[in-house]
């Protein structure tokens, strides 16, 4: 068969001029940027028409009339699952491997695009038979599994909005989310396997559903992962395989509007409860595909592996949607990097011949640490010659970790793409391009074509290169989140604040551009959001969890630098009773830590809890967080403390003991 490179990668060339699917040089990069600047809508229109399969082509590109609630391609219709699966069956890629799955214990299974399509269709038909339909909402609370992707794709196929909740969140967090989206169905697993251990999953769903206000849930569908004993509610609970069995292998993909909500994903903000970040169908999908091509320079024979969990946005865009719409072969791994030993990642790269490896700095740092210990496992013991490109995501990568990754994993021949983006941006925003941009450790380099990034001051005015400021995006782009579920006002005030004029998208990160080159370096969050192991946590969320404990009168939470997790959570606590002595302090700290684990999830547990008679406050009663940050870090207080009502408190809070 005569196949062009486009067909091999699953793209049907359209009738108009071909759009670029890779950026081969810096000249090309600047030419694309110029194209986007000169005709912004035309730029996006060309890609959207050519890269997505539409059941009804759009006639409008961007609607800004209700800013910041932008709409893209709004009168077009399409289906996300059709774009991810069916298109590959039609262009000769049906038997290409879509997913190679490796379990915690090392068993490997794989499925082709044809098989994945059939599995998604059967499950979608099963969901239909339970009465689920377009516009309904599903919560997915599942471990890393092909079935997790099947659940997401089946929802997308029917126009059901999904909300995946990371299976490490507590019953209470899960409950909050399923009440907020008014889920009609929860898709889960009996148990999960991680690091050689079996952990409960369905039991947490049962607990969440036992809490008040969760009556919208009619069914719980359970993927049988371990076959372990679980409680069962007849009539409500069903096994996933039984829902699918006997269902036809095909299921019409429901055409939805380009703006139809594909999913909501909860993420932490600087205040209040987690925000339900809602994404659209077409704009999100388009950028998932474009960034797979541009950032990862994806080729037909690549084996792509993103180590994220499907519970985070990285697992949505670069596991459940991006690699599939791009027609790639990807590896999915169930477990943790350290099991059965810290060579597991290298072993997977070697045995699956991974060519593109995408992971988080925290994983790299933990593997550096274990490889440096005497007699420990080191990447040099593995054949990593299949690698051609490395990626980093989730937090700033420190230059030492960057160099180690570059030297020992990439053998100094693989470029590293340090991709800056967020749950709200849907896909990569600022990143080096693997084949073009020179690499600078620790810098995300340049915004992708079509992304208009700038660094501004507190009034929204651009600052000169070399000067630190706030990172903003000055024009809406297709994969920008559409709103915060059930709270559009919060969307407006959080991301398009009046202080900056109401038109700039505020990322919440500090940034500085290089004086000569203009390259962007992200300096970290400028709000009270912590980044622990690449996971976003709001300090107020943890504070609320702490004060919900009957022993606690008041709490303040800050981040402090940590060699492995990037930031660690440090909590300053005032008890209702007297300040505990050393022995009691250790016991109460342990109790509070597991309390936070139950309230939010283990990832939110403070690493350091200190007790005081009070917290450092100004005379008007405001907690002085910058002083707490210095205390958490163990730094001498050099700041001005004259506003402090109770300076003596600083001594008390200096150390854990
Ligand atoms: C926050 C977004 C990106 C998907 C996973 C996390 C930080 C993310 C980088 C990077 C420096 C980064 C930012 C951002 N961040 N990537 N390459 N360099 N910082 O998504 O949970 O929405 O968190 O992660 O602070 O605002 P998220």
Coordinates of C-alpha atoms and ligand atoms in Angstrom, one line a residue, residues 267 313-314 392-397 418-424 444 507-509 522 524-525 531 534-536, ligand 1:
X267 CA -6.8 20.4 41.3
X313 CA -3.7 15.8 34.0
X314 CA -0.4 14.3 32.6
X392 CA 10.4 16.2 32.4
X393 CA 7.2 17.5 33.8
X394 CA 5.4 18.7 36.9
X395 CA 7.9 20.9 38.7
X396 CA 11.1 22.8 38.0
X397 CA 14.0 20.4 37.4
X418 CA 11.4 20.3 30.1
X419 CA 7.7 20.8 29.6
X420 CA 6.0 23.6 31.6
X421 CA 2.2 23.3 31.7
X422 CA -0.7 22.9 34.1
X423 CA -4.0 21.1 34.7
X424 CA -5.7 24.3 33.3
X444 CA 11.6 25.5 29.7
X507 CA -0.6 30.8 35.6
X508 CA 0.3 31.4 39.2
X509 CA 4.0 30.8 38.6
X522 CA 9.9 29.1 35.7
X524 CA 7.9 28.2 41.0
X525 CA 4.5 29.1 42.4
X531 CA 4.3 21.2 44.8
X534 CA 5.0 17.1 41.3
X535 CA 1.6 17.0 42.9
X536 CA -0.2 20.2 43.6
Ligands
LIG1 C1 2.2 23.5 38.2 C2 1.0 22.8 37.6 C3 2.1 20.0 34.1 C4 1.3 18.8 34.4 C5 1.5 18.2 35.8 C6 1.4 19.2 36.9 C7 4.5 23.3 38.1 C8 4.7 22.0 36.0 C9 6.7 22.4 35.3 C10 8.0 22.6 34.7 C11 8.5 24.2 36.3 C12 6.4 23.2 36.5 C13 4.1 24.8 38.0 C14 2.7 24.7 37.5 N1 5.2 22.9 36.8 N2 5.6 21.7 35.0 N3 8.4 21.9 33.6 N4 8.9 23.5 35.2 N5 7.3 24.1 37.0 O1 0.2 19.9 36.7 O2 -0.8 19.8 39.0 O3 -1.6 21.4 37.4 O4 0.6 21.7 38.4 O5 3.3 22.6 38.2 O6 4.2 25.3 39.2 O7 1.9 25.8 37.9 P1 -0.5 20.7 37.9

